[in-house]
PDB file of C-alpha atoms in Angstrom:
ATOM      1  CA  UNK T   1       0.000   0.000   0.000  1.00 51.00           C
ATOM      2  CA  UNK T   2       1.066   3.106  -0.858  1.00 50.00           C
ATOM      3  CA  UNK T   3       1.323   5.898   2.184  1.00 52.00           C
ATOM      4  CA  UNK T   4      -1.676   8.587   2.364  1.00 55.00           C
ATOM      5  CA  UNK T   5       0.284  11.258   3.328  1.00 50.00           C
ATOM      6  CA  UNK T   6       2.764  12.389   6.352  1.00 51.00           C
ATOM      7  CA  UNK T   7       2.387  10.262   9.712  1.00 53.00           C
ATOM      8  CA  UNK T   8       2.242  13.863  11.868  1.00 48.00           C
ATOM      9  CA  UNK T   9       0.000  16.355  11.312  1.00 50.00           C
ATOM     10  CA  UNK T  10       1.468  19.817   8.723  1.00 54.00           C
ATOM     11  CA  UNK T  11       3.818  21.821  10.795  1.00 50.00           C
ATOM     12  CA  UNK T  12       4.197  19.718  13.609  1.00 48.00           C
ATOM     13  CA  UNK T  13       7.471  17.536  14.149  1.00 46.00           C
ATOM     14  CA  UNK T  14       8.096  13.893  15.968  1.00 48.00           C
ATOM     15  CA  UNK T  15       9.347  13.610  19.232  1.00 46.00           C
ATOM     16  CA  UNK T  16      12.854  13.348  19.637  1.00 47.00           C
ATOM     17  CA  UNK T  17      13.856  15.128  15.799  1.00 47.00           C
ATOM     18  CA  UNK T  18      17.205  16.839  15.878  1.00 52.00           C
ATOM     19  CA  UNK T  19      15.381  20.413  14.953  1.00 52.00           C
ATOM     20  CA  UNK T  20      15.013  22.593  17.961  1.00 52.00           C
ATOM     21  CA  UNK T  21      12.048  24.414  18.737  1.00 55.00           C
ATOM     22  CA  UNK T  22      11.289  27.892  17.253  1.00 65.00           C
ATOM     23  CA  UNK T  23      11.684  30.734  19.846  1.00 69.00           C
ATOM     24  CA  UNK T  24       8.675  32.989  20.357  1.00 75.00           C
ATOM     25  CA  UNK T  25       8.586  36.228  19.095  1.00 81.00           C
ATOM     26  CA  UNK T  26      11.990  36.176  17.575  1.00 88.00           C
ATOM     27  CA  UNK T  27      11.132  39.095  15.374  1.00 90.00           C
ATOM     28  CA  UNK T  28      10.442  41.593  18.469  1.00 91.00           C
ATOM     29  CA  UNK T  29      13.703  40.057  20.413  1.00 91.00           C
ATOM     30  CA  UNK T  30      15.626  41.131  17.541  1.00 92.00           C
ATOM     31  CA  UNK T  31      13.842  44.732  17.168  1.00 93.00           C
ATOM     32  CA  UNK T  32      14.509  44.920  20.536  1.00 93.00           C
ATOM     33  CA  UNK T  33      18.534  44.054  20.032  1.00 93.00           C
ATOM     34  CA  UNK T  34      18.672  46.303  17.523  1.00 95.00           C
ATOM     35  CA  UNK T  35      16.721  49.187  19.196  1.00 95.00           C
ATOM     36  CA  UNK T  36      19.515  48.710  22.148  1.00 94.00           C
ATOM     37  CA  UNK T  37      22.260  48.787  19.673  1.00 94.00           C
ATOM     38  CA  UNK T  38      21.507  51.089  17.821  1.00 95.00           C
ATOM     39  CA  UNK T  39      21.021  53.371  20.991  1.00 94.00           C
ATOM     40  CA  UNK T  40      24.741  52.527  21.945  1.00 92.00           C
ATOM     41  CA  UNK T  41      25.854  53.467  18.175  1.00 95.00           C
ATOM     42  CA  UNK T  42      23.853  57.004  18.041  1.00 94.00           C
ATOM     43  CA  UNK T  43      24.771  57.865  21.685  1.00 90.00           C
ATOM     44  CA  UNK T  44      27.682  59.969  21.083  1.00 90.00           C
ATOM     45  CA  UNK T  45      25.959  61.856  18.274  1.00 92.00           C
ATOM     46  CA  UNK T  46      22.703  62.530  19.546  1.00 92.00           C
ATOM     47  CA  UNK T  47      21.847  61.787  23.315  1.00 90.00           C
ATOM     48  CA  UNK T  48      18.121  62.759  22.345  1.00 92.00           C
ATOM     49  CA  UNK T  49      17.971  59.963  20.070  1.00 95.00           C
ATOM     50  CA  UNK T  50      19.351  57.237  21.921  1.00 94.00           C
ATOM     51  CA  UNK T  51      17.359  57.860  24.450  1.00 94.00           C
ATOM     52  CA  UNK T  52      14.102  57.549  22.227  1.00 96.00           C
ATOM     53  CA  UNK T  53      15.407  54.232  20.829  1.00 96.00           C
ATOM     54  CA  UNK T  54      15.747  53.134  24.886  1.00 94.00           C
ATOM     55  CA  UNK T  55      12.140  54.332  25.368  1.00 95.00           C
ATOM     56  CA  UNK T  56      10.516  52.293  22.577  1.00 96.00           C
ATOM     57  CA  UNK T  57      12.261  49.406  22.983  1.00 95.00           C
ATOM     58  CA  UNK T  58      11.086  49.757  27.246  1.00 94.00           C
ATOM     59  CA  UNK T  59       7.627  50.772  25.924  1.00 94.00           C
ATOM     60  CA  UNK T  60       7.502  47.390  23.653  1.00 93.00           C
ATOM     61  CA  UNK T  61       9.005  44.997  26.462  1.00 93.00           C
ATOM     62  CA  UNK T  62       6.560  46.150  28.327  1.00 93.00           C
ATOM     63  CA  UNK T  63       3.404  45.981  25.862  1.00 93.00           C
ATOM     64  CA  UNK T  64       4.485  42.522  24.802  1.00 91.00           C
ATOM     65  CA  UNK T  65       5.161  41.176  28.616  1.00 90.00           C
ATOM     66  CA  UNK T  66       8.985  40.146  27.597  1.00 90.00           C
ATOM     67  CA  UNK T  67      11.186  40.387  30.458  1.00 89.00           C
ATOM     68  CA  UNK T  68      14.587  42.503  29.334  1.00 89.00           C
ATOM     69  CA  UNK T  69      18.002  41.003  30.514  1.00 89.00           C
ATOM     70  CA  UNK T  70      19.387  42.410  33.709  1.00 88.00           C
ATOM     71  CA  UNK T  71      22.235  43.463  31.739  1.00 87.00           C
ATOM     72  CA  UNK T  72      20.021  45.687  30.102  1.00 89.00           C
ATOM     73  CA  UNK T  73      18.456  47.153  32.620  1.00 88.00           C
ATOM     74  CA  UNK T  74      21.240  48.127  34.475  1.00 87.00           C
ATOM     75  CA  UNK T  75      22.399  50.289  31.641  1.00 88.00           C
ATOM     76  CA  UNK T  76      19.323  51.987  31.036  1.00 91.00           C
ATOM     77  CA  UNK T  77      17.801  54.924  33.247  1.00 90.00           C
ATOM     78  CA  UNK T  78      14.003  54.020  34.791  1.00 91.00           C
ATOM     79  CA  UNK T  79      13.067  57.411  35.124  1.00 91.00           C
ATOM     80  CA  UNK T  80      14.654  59.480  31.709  1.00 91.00           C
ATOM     81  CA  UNK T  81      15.209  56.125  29.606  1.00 91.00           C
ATOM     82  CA  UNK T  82      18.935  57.385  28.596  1.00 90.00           C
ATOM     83  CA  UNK T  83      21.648  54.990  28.868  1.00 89.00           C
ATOM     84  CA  UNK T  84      23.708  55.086  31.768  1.00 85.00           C
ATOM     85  CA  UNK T  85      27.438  54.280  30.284  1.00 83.00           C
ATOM     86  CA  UNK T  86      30.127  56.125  32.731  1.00 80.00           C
ATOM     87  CA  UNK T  87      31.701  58.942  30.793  1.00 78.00           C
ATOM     88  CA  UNK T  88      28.350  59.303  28.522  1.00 77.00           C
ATOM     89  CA  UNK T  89      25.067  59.535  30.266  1.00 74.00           C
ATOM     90  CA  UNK T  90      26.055  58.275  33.772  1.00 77.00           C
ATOM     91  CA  UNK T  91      28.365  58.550  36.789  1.00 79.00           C
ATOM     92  CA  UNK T  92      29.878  55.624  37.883  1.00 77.00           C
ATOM     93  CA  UNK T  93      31.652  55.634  41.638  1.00 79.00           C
ATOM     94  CA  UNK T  94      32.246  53.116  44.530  1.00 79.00           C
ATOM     95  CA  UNK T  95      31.043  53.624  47.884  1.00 79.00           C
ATOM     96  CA  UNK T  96      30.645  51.700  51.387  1.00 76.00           C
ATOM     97  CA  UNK T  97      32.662  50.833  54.524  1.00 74.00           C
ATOM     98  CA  UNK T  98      30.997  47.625  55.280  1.00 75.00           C
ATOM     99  CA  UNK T  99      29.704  46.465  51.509  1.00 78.00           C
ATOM    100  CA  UNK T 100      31.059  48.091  48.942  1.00 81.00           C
ATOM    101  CA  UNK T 101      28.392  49.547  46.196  1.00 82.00           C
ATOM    102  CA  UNK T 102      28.454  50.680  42.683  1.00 83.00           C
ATOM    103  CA  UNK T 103      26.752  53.915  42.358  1.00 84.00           C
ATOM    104  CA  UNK T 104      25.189  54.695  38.740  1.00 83.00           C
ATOM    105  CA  UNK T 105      23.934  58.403  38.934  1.00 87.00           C
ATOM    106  CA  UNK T 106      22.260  59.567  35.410  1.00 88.00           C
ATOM    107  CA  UNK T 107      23.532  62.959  34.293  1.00 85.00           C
ATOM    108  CA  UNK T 108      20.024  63.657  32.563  1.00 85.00           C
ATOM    109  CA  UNK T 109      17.603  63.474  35.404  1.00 87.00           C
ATOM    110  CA  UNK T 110      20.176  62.663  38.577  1.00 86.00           C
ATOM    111  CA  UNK T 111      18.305  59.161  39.857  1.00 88.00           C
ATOM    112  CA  UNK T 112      20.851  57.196  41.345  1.00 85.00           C
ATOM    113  CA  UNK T 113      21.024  53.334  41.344  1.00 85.00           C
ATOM    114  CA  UNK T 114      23.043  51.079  43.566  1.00 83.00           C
ATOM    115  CA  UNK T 115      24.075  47.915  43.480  1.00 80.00           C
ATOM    116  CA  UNK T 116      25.897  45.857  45.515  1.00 82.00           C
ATOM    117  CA  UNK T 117      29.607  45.125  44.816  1.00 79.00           C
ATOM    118  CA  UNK T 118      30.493  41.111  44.520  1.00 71.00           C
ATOM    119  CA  UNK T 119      33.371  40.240  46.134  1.00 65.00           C
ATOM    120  CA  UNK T 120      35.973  37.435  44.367  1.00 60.00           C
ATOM    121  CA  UNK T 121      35.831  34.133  45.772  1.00 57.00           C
ATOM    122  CA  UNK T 122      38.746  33.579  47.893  1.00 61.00           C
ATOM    123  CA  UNK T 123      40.645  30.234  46.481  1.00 59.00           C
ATOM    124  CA  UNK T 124      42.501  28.514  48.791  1.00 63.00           C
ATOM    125  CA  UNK T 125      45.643  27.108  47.309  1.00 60.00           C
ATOM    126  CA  UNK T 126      47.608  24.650  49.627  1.00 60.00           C
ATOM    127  CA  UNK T 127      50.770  26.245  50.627  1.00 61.00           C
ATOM    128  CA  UNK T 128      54.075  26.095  48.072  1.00 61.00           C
ATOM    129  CA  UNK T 129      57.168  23.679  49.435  1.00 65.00           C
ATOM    130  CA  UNK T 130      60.245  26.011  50.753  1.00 63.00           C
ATOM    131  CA  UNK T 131      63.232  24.887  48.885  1.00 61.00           C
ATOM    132  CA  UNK T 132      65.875  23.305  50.807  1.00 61.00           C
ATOM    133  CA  UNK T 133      69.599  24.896  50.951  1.00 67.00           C
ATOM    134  CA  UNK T 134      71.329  21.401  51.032  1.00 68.00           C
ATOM    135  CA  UNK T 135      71.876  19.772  47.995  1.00 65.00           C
ATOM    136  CA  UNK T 136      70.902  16.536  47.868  1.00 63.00           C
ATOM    137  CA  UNK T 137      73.365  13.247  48.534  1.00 67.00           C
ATOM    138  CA  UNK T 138      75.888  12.473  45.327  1.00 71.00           C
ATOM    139  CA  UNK T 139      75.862   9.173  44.966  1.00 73.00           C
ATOM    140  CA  UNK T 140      78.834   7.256  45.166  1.00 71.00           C
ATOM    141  CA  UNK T 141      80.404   5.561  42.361  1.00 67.00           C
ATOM    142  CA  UNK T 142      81.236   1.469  42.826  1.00 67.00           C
ATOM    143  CA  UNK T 143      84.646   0.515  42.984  1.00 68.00           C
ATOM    144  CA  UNK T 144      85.858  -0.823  40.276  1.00 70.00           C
ATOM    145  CA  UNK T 145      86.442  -4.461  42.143  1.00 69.00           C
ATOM    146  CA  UNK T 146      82.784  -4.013  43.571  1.00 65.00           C
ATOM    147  CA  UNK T 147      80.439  -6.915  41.602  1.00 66.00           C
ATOM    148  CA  UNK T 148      76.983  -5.213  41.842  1.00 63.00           C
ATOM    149  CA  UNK T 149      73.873  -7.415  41.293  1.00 53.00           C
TER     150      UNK T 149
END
């Protein structure tokens, strides 16, 4: 008998085939790449711009529930929506006496975010052998009546 057609339904693929899944909305996670770096690019030419790309891509996040990347949202202002790279649009400085803090003050409308510093893990490495200052024993040549075995 000849077959009737596919044994899964159009568009649908077995269990266990090597393709991966499609990712949802990959057309707005790339607008919203692009919106990001393209607000990085303009940045030094027009502030005003940049931080209107920052603001639509926020405003579409948001309209589309899609949670941005932390990475993200550190760099961008909640209050102005201008990006907050040190030397741009931002201040960058370290305070605290007990746990030290980044502090991220915008230079548009002066919010200031904090966030806490992460200290390095301390390795601990097992402790290097001293050399020694004697040299170690010469071995004696056999005499040359000596059978060895």
């Amino acid at each position: 008998m000849g077959s009737a057609g596919p044994a899964h339904p159009e568009g649908a693929r077995p269990i266990g085939s090597a393709m991966a899944a499609p990712v949802k909305d990959r057309e707005v996670l790339q607008r919203l790449s692009f919106l990001f770096q393209a607000a990085h690019w303009v940045l030094p030419h027009s502030p005003a711009l940049a931080r209107f790309y920052c603001s639509i891509q926020r405003g579409t996040a948001r309209r589309l529930v899609l949670r941005l990347s932390p990475s993200v949202k550190r760099v961008v202002c909640r209050r102005c929506c201008s990006l907050l790279l040190p030397g741009a649009g931002g201040c960058l400085r370290l305070r605290g006496r007990g746990q030290p803090r980044t502090v991220l003050r915008c230079r548009s409308c002066g919010r200031h975010r904090r966030y806490l510093c992460r200290e390095p893990p301390i390795l601990e490495t097992p402790p290097l052998e001293t050399p020694t200052l004697e040299p170690p024993p010469l071995e004696q040549a056999p005499a040359p009546g000596d059978p060895q075995g």
